[in-house]
mmCIF file of C-alpha atoms and ligand atoms in Angstrom:
data_model
loop_
_atom_site.group_PDB
_atom_site.id
_atom_site.type_symbol
_atom_site.label_atom_id
_atom_site.label_comp_id
_atom_site.label_asym_id
_atom_site.label_seq_id
_atom_site.Cartn_x
_atom_site.Cartn_y
_atom_site.Cartn_z
ATOM 1 C CA MET A 562 11.206 -19.042 3.943
ATOM 2 C CA ARG A 563 7.829 -20.187 5.104
ATOM 3 C CA LYS A 564 7.070 -23.496 3.509
ATOM 4 C CA GLU A 565 5.195 -26.562 4.581
ATOM 5 C CA ASN A 566 7.573 -29.288 5.726
ATOM 6 C CA GLN A 567 10.595 -27.029 5.314
ATOM 7 C CA ASP A 568 13.779 -27.885 7.142
ATOM 8 C CA SER A 569 13.981 -24.846 9.374
ATOM 9 C CA SER A 570 17.387 -25.886 10.692
ATOM 10 C CA SER A 571 19.050 -25.147 7.339
ATOM 11 C CA SER A 572 21.009 -21.904 7.356
ATOM 12 C CA GLU A 573 21.456 -22.092 3.580
ATOM 13 C CA ARG A 574 17.975 -21.031 2.617
ATOM 14 C CA GLY A 575 17.436 -17.698 0.952
ATOM 15 C CA ILE A 576 14.863 -14.991 1.545
ATOM 16 C CA PHE A 577 11.718 -14.478 -0.456
ATOM 17 C CA ILE A 578 10.372 -10.938 -0.659
ATOM 18 C CA SER A 579 7.360 -9.979 -2.747
ATOM 19 C CA PHE A 580 6.303 -6.483 -3.768
ATOM 20 C CA GLU A 581 2.656 -5.641 -4.217
ATOM 21 C CA GLY A 582 0.548 -2.622 -5.059
ATOM 22 C CA SER A 583 -1.568 -1.374 -7.897
ATOM 23 C CA GLU A 584 -0.434 -0.182 -11.310
ATOM 24 C CA GLY A 585 2.163 2.567 -11.131
ATOM 25 C CA SER A 586 2.781 2.180 -7.407
ATOM 26 C CA GLY A 587 6.529 1.910 -8.025
ATOM 27 C CA LYS A 588 7.230 -1.803 -7.490
ATOM 28 C CA THR A 589 9.547 -2.259 -10.458
ATOM 29 C CA THR A 590 11.444 0.915 -9.592
ATOM 30 C CA GLN A 591 12.022 -0.149 -5.986
ATOM 31 C CA ILE A 592 12.860 -3.766 -6.822
ATOM 32 C CA SER A 593 15.678 -2.656 -9.071
ATOM 33 C CA ARG A 594 17.034 -0.268 -6.411
ATOM 34 C CA ILE A 595 16.831 -2.887 -3.659
ATOM 35 C CA ALA A 596 18.431 -5.522 -5.894
ATOM 36 C CA GLU A 597 21.337 -3.151 -6.437
ATOM 37 C CA ARG A 598 21.706 -2.623 -2.705
ATOM 38 C CA PHE A 599 21.796 -6.362 -2.040
ATOM 39 C CA GLU A 600 24.309 -6.895 -4.818
ATOM 40 C CA LYS A 601 26.566 -4.209 -3.389
ATOM 41 C CA GLU A 602 26.526 -6.221 -0.177
ATOM 42 C CA LYS A 603 27.563 -9.317 -2.188
ATOM 43 C CA PHE A 604 24.256 -11.159 -1.979
ATOM 44 C CA GLU A 605 23.030 -13.157 -4.932
ATOM 45 C CA VAL A 606 19.703 -11.752 -6.044
ATOM 46 C CA VAL A 607 17.034 -13.145 -8.333
ATOM 47 C CA VAL A 608 14.485 -10.641 -9.612
ATOM 48 C CA THR A 609 11.304 -12.020 -11.033
ATOM 49 C CA ARG A 610 7.818 -10.921 -11.931
ATOM 50 C CA GLU A 611 4.269 -12.182 -12.103
ATOM 51 C CA PRO A 612 2.773 -13.126 -14.362
ATOM 52 C CA GLY A 613 5.999 -14.144 -16.074
ATOM 53 C CA GLY A 614 9.522 -14.944 -15.008
ATOM 54 C CA THR A 615 9.680 -18.180 -17.051
ATOM 55 C CA ALA A 616 9.182 -18.905 -20.754
ATOM 56 C CA ILE A 617 5.774 -20.430 -20.013
ATOM 57 C CA GLY A 618 4.856 -17.614 -17.658
ATOM 58 C CA GLU A 619 5.808 -14.941 -20.200
ATOM 59 C CA SER A 620 3.553 -16.592 -22.793
ATOM 60 C CA ILE A 621 0.713 -16.601 -20.277
ATOM 61 C CA ARG A 622 1.489 -12.947 -19.487
ATOM 62 C CA HIS A 623 1.077 -12.067 -23.125
ATOM 63 C CA LEU A 624 -2.242 -13.893 -23.261
ATOM 64 C CA LEU A 625 -3.471 -12.154 -20.109
ATOM 65 C CA LYS A 626 -2.377 -8.655 -21.015
ATOM 66 C CA HIS A 627 -2.049 -8.175 -24.738
ATOM 67 C CA ASP A 628 -3.616 -10.955 -26.780
ATOM 68 C CA ASP A 629 -6.825 -9.979 -28.615
ATOM 69 C CA SER A 630 -8.491 -13.183 -27.406
ATOM 70 C CA GLY A 631 -8.222 -11.745 -23.868
ATOM 71 C CA ASP A 632 -11.258 -9.565 -24.526
ATOM 72 C CA ALA A 633 -13.453 -12.660 -24.171
ATOM 73 C CA MET A 634 -11.770 -13.876 -20.976
ATOM 74 C CA PHE A 635 -13.930 -14.894 -18.006
ATOM 75 C CA PRO A 636 -12.754 -14.069 -14.475
ATOM 76 C CA GLU A 637 -12.371 -17.788 -13.699
ATOM 77 C CA THR A 638 -10.128 -18.282 -16.741
ATOM 78 C CA GLU A 639 -8.076 -15.269 -15.694
ATOM 79 C CA LEU A 640 -7.648 -16.653 -12.172
ATOM 80 C CA LEU A 641 -6.431 -20.013 -13.477
ATOM 81 C CA LEU A 642 -4.014 -18.441 -15.940
ATOM 82 C CA PHE A 643 -2.374 -16.297 -13.245
ATOM 83 C CA ALA A 644 -2.152 -19.412 -11.077
ATOM 84 C CA ALA A 645 -0.649 -21.471 -13.907
ATOM 85 C CA ALA A 646 2.090 -18.899 -14.473
ATOM 86 C CA ARG A 647 2.794 -18.916 -10.727
ATOM 87 C CA ALA A 648 2.943 -22.717 -10.498
ATOM 88 C CA GLN A 649 5.704 -22.703 -13.105
ATOM 89 C CA LEU A 650 7.594 -19.791 -11.544
ATOM 90 C CA VAL A 651 7.616 -21.297 -8.068
ATOM 91 C CA ARG A 652 8.988 -24.636 -9.215
ATOM 92 C CA GLU A 653 11.309 -23.480 -11.972
ATOM 93 C CA VAL A 654 12.780 -20.362 -10.375
ATOM 94 C CA ILE A 655 11.828 -19.488 -6.809
ATOM 95 C CA VAL A 656 12.289 -22.768 -4.957
ATOM 96 C CA PRO A 657 15.640 -23.605 -6.609
ATOM 97 C CA ALA A 658 16.913 -20.071 -5.912
ATOM 98 C CA LEU A 659 15.807 -20.225 -2.294
ATOM 99 C CA GLU A 660 17.464 -23.580 -1.878
ATOM 100 C CA ALA A 661 20.644 -22.046 -3.258
ATOM 101 C CA GLY A 662 20.494 -19.355 -0.553
ATOM 102 C CA LYS A 663 19.601 -16.468 -2.854
ATOM 103 C CA ILE A 664 17.438 -13.412 -2.266
ATOM 104 C CA ILE A 665 14.279 -13.467 -4.387
ATOM 105 C CA LEU A 666 12.597 -10.169 -5.174
ATOM 106 C CA SER A 667 9.285 -10.832 -6.854
ATOM 107 C CA ASP A 668 7.234 -8.171 -8.605
ATOM 108 C CA ARG A 669 3.849 -9.491 -7.417
ATOM 109 C CA TYR A 670 2.962 -12.938 -6.064
ATOM 110 C CA LEU A 671 -0.184 -14.688 -4.871
ATOM 111 C CA ASP A 672 -1.537 -11.663 -2.975
ATOM 112 C CA SER A 673 -2.188 -10.082 -6.387
ATOM 113 C CA THR A 674 -4.607 -12.911 -7.117
ATOM 114 C CA THR A 675 -6.286 -12.565 -3.729
ATOM 115 C CA VAL A 676 -6.842 -8.879 -4.364
ATOM 116 C CA TYR A 677 -7.413 -8.550 -8.135
ATOM 117 C CA GLN A 678 -9.375 -11.742 -8.789
ATOM 118 C CA GLY A 679 -10.777 -12.226 -5.280
ATOM 119 C CA VAL A 680 -11.639 -8.708 -4.111
ATOM 120 C CA ALA A 681 -11.900 -6.660 -7.309
ATOM 121 C CA ARG A 682 -13.332 -9.343 -9.623
ATOM 122 C CA GLN A 683 -15.361 -10.725 -6.722
ATOM 123 C CA ILE A 684 -14.558 -14.406 -7.159
ATOM 124 C CA SER A 685 -15.327 -16.020 -3.823
ATOM 125 C CA SER A 686 -12.410 -16.410 -1.484
ATOM 126 C CA GLU A 687 -12.580 -20.207 -1.093
ATOM 127 C CA PRO A 688 -11.586 -21.144 -4.652
ATOM 128 C CA VAL A 689 -9.147 -18.236 -4.795
ATOM 129 C CA GLN A 690 -7.317 -19.413 -1.671
ATOM 130 C CA ALA A 691 -7.395 -23.060 -2.709
ATOM 131 C CA ILE A 692 -6.048 -22.310 -6.192
ATOM 132 C CA ASN A 693 -3.428 -19.920 -4.788
ATOM 133 C CA ASN A 694 -2.182 -22.545 -2.370
ATOM 134 C CA PHE A 695 -2.161 -25.274 -4.976
ATOM 135 C CA ALA A 696 -0.203 -23.143 -7.465
ATOM 136 C CA ALA A 697 2.250 -21.858 -4.877
ATOM 137 C CA GLY A 698 2.754 -25.267 -3.282
ATOM 138 C CA GLU A 699 2.109 -23.469 0.020
ATOM 139 C CA LEU A 700 5.219 -21.320 -0.493
ATOM 140 C CA MET A 701 4.661 -17.946 1.137
ATOM 141 C CA PRO A 702 6.937 -14.902 1.033
ATOM 142 C CA ASP A 703 8.976 -14.097 4.136
ATOM 143 C CA LEU A 704 7.982 -10.486 3.686
ATOM 144 C CA THR A 705 5.561 -8.638 1.431
ATOM 145 C CA ILE A 706 5.997 -4.946 0.789
ATOM 146 C CA ILE A 707 2.910 -3.081 -0.322
ATOM 147 C CA LEU A 708 3.497 0.240 -2.036
ATOM 148 C CA ASP A 709 0.353 2.192 -1.432
ATOM 149 C CA VAL A 710 -0.635 5.059 -3.715
ATOM 150 C CA PRO A 711 -3.978 6.710 -4.470
ATOM 151 C CA VAL A 712 -5.530 5.320 -7.647
ATOM 152 C CA GLU A 713 -5.161 8.635 -9.500
ATOM 153 C CA THR A 714 -1.443 8.788 -8.714
ATOM 154 C CA GLY A 715 -0.881 5.294 -10.103
ATOM 155 C CA PHE A 716 -2.945 6.052 -13.193
ATOM 156 C CA SER A 717 -1.099 9.259 -13.970
ATOM 157 C CA ARG A 718 2.285 7.557 -13.577
ATOM 158 C CA VAL A 719 1.302 4.738 -15.887
ATOM 159 C CA LYS A 720 -0.121 7.198 -18.420
ATOM 160 C CA HIS A 721 3.245 8.885 -18.683
ATOM 161 C CA ARG A 722 4.942 5.623 -19.555
ATOM 162 C CA VAL A 723 6.843 5.612 -22.807
ATOM 163 C CA SER A 724 5.070 2.450 -23.960
ATOM 164 C CA ASP A 725 2.069 2.626 -26.252
ATOM 165 C CA LEU A 726 -1.424 1.402 -25.406
ATOM 166 C CA PRO A 727 -2.841 0.337 -22.032
ATOM 167 C CA ASP A 728 -3.018 -3.436 -21.566
ATOM 168 C CA ARG A 729 -6.243 -5.349 -20.818
ATOM 169 C CA MET A 730 -5.969 -4.915 -17.025
ATOM 170 C CA GLU A 731 -5.154 -1.217 -17.293
ATOM 171 C CA LEU A 732 -8.494 -0.654 -19.020
ATOM 172 C CA GLU A 733 -10.342 -1.451 -15.783
ATOM 173 C CA SER A 734 -12.326 1.297 -14.043
ATOM 174 C CA VAL A 735 -11.297 3.586 -11.200
ATOM 175 C CA GLU A 736 -13.737 1.648 -8.963
ATOM 176 C CA PHE A 737 -11.935 -1.597 -9.778
ATOM 177 C CA TYR A 738 -8.623 -0.076 -8.704
ATOM 178 C CA GLU A 739 -10.185 1.433 -5.588
ATOM 179 C CA GLN A 740 -11.156 -2.135 -4.667
ATOM 180 C CA VAL A 741 -7.618 -3.307 -5.383
ATOM 181 C CA ARG A 742 -6.158 -0.671 -3.085
ATOM 182 C CA LYS A 743 -8.669 -1.412 -0.342
ATOM 183 C CA GLY A 744 -8.054 -5.142 -0.741
ATOM 184 C CA TYR A 745 -4.319 -4.749 -0.197
ATOM 185 C CA LEU A 746 -4.764 -2.590 2.885
ATOM 186 C CA LEU A 747 -7.206 -5.061 4.429
ATOM 187 C CA LEU A 748 -4.896 -7.961 3.684
ATOM 188 C CA ALA A 749 -1.985 -6.146 5.336
ATOM 189 C CA GLU A 750 -4.104 -5.386 8.349
ATOM 190 C CA SER A 751 -5.040 -9.041 8.705
ATOM 191 C CA MET A 752 -1.420 -10.285 8.547
ATOM 192 C CA PRO A 753 0.814 -7.593 10.047
ATOM 193 C CA ASP A 754 3.733 -10.020 10.501
ATOM 194 C CA ARG A 755 4.138 -10.654 6.814
ATOM 195 C CA PHE A 756 3.134 -7.286 5.358
ATOM 196 C CA VAL A 757 4.613 -3.821 5.469
ATOM 197 C CA VAL A 758 2.687 -0.965 3.900
ATOM 198 C CA ILE A 759 4.818 1.888 2.595
ATOM 199 C CA ASP A 760 3.611 5.219 1.290
ATOM 200 C CA GLY A 761 4.420 5.019 -2.430
ATOM 201 C CA THR A 762 3.865 8.745 -2.993
ATOM 202 C CA GLU A 763 7.137 9.656 -1.284
ATOM 203 C CA PRO A 764 10.248 10.349 -3.377
ATOM 204 C CA ARG A 765 11.936 7.208 -4.770
ATOM 205 C CA GLU A 766 15.037 7.567 -2.569
ATOM 206 C CA LYS A 767 12.989 7.860 0.600
ATOM 207 C CA ILE A 768 10.927 4.774 -0.207
ATOM 208 C CA GLU A 769 14.060 2.809 -1.019
ATOM 209 C CA GLN A 770 15.591 3.726 2.342
ATOM 210 C CA ARG A 771 12.385 2.843 4.170
ATOM 211 C CA ILE A 772 12.343 -0.606 2.523
ATOM 212 C CA TRP A 773 16.029 -1.154 3.204
ATOM 213 C CA ASP A 774 15.602 -0.227 6.877
ATOM 214 C CA GLU A 775 12.748 -2.715 7.143
ATOM 215 C CA LEU A 776 14.812 -5.469 5.526
ATOM 216 C CA ARG A 777 17.756 -4.843 7.851
ATOM 217 C CA LEU A 778 15.452 -4.905 10.815
ATOM 218 C CA ARG A 779 13.822 -8.171 9.842
ATOM 219 C CA PHE A 780 16.716 -10.076 8.319
ATOM 220 C CA SER A 781 19.746 -8.326 9.840
HETATM 221 N N1 T5A B 376 -2.464 -9.373 -11.876
HETATM 222 C C1 T5A B 376 -1.250 -9.912 -11.582
HETATM 223 C C2 T5A B 376 -3.649 -9.979 -11.452
HETATM 224 O O1 T5A B 376 -4.741 -9.499 -11.747
HETATM 225 N N2 T5A B 376 -3.562 -11.123 -10.713
HETATM 226 C C3 T5A B 376 -2.375 -11.724 -10.404
HETATM 227 O O2 T5A B 376 -2.357 -12.765 -9.743
HETATM 228 C C4 T5A B 376 -1.166 -11.092 -10.860
HETATM 229 C C5 T5A B 376 0.157 -11.695 -10.530
HETATM 230 C C6 T5A B 376 0.380 -7.205 -14.191
HETATM 231 C C7 T5A B 376 -1.113 -7.096 -14.194
HETATM 232 O O3 T5A B 376 -1.675 -8.329 -13.822
HETATM 233 C C8 T5A B 376 -2.512 -8.165 -12.699
HETATM 234 C C9 T5A B 376 -2.064 -6.916 -12.032
HETATM 235 C C10 T5A B 376 -1.620 -6.072 -13.196
HETATM 236 O O4 T5A B 376 -2.748 -5.448 -13.722
HETATM 237 P P1 T5A B 376 2.212 -5.454 -14.799
HETATM 238 O O5 T5A B 376 2.593 -4.815 -16.095
HETATM 239 O O6 T5A B 376 3.188 -6.378 -14.193
HETATM 240 O O7 T5A B 376 0.844 -6.179 -14.986
HETATM 241 O O8 T5A B 376 1.707 -4.278 -13.913
HETATM 242 P P2 T5A B 376 2.292 -3.661 -12.630
HETATM 243 O O9 T5A B 376 2.860 -4.734 -11.797
HETATM 244 O O10 T5A B 376 1.243 -2.859 -11.995
HETATM 245 O O11 T5A B 376 3.479 -2.744 -13.178
HETATM 246 P P3 T5A B 376 3.550 -1.215 -13.402
HETATM 247 O O12 T5A B 376 4.778 -0.984 -14.222
HETATM 248 O O13 T5A B 376 2.278 -0.688 -13.928
HETATM 249 O O14 T5A B 376 3.722 -0.578 -11.986
HETATM 250 P P4 T5A B 376 4.922 -0.577 -10.967
HETATM 251 O O15 T5A B 376 5.964 -1.575 -11.307
HETATM 252 O O16 T5A B 376 4.338 -0.627 -9.635
HETATM 253 O O17 T5A B 376 5.527 0.888 -11.175
HETATM 254 P P5 T5A B 376 6.921 1.358 -11.810
HETATM 255 O O18 T5A B 376 8.018 1.149 -10.868
HETATM 256 O O19 T5A B 376 7.031 0.773 -13.171
HETATM 257 O O20 T5A B 376 6.645 2.910 -11.878
HETATM 258 C C11 T5A B 376 5.682 3.474 -12.746
HETATM 259 C C12 T5A B 376 6.113 4.910 -13.122
HETATM 260 O O21 T5A B 376 6.130 5.692 -11.956
HETATM 261 C C13 T5A B 376 7.426 6.243 -11.716
HETATM 262 C C14 T5A B 376 8.396 5.372 -12.500
HETATM 263 O O22 T5A B 376 9.559 6.047 -12.851
HETATM 264 C C15 T5A B 376 7.552 4.986 -13.686
HETATM 265 O O23 T5A B 376 7.586 5.987 -14.658
HETATM 266 N N3 T5A B 376 7.680 6.204 -10.272
HETATM 267 C C16 T5A B 376 7.575 7.281 -9.477
HETATM 268 N N4 T5A B 376 7.241 8.552 -9.726
HETATM 269 C C17 T5A B 376 7.220 9.395 -8.665
HETATM 270 N N5 T5A B 376 7.537 9.017 -7.370
HETATM 271 C C18 T5A B 376 7.865 7.722 -7.096
HETATM 272 N N6 T5A B 376 8.133 7.370 -5.852
HETATM 273 C C19 T5A B 376 7.880 6.807 -8.167
HETATM 274 N N7 T5A B 376 8.159 5.480 -8.238
HETATM 275 C C20 T5A B 376 8.030 5.120 -9.525
#
């Protein structure tokens, strides 16, 4: 785990892996497959998601995605709500699990804010970074997997979902999601040590194997 002031000599600490990508890129699908793989190897795994993963975070998720009042939400409010959900998740779930030596698989983390609120909503990077760091308490993932798919592919996958209406974020334009995709790829390019970009258009099994190979390589 990369954390300010961490005791790097401890062999007990877990591993924190986040999954990123736009809607329908296959994060949830791969997280559940990778969790199963870890469990087969007798690791303790904690799967979580953003926004959400705690009672407070799930309430904020509802507000951000489904509540009618969301229609009047300003980008700055949105940024702070995502950060608030994260602040709770980090302290209530992620840090304790890491300290207990578990593997954390998180469906999104602070890079989502950098890309969605920073790049796509065009909030300037200074407040976005400062708020991200404050909420996360400087806790960064050991590895971030980006599942990259063309916007149309993600849209068509999400459209075929059994669930009913699109949520507030899913009503955004194609251009917005083009920015999201571009934002992720630029971020990965700027921090190749932490990020791995995987082609999310491949069959599920192939992507799973690619992720597993990467995890074995990095964390043997
Ligand atoms: N957000 C979030 C911000 O703006 N800022 C932030 O800081 C944070 C944390 C979260 C929303 O909030 C935004 C981003 C989002 O708009 P969410 O419901 O959690 O909302 O949305 P997503 O994380 O995008 O979840 P999705 O369910 O839409 O996408 P996934 O999890 O990437 O995709 P998944 O696995 O559910 O798969 C979608 C469909 O595709 C199929 C699956 O079976 C499923 O039907 N599929 C494949 N089909 C073909 N080939 C493959 N390889 C496939 N993999 C999966």
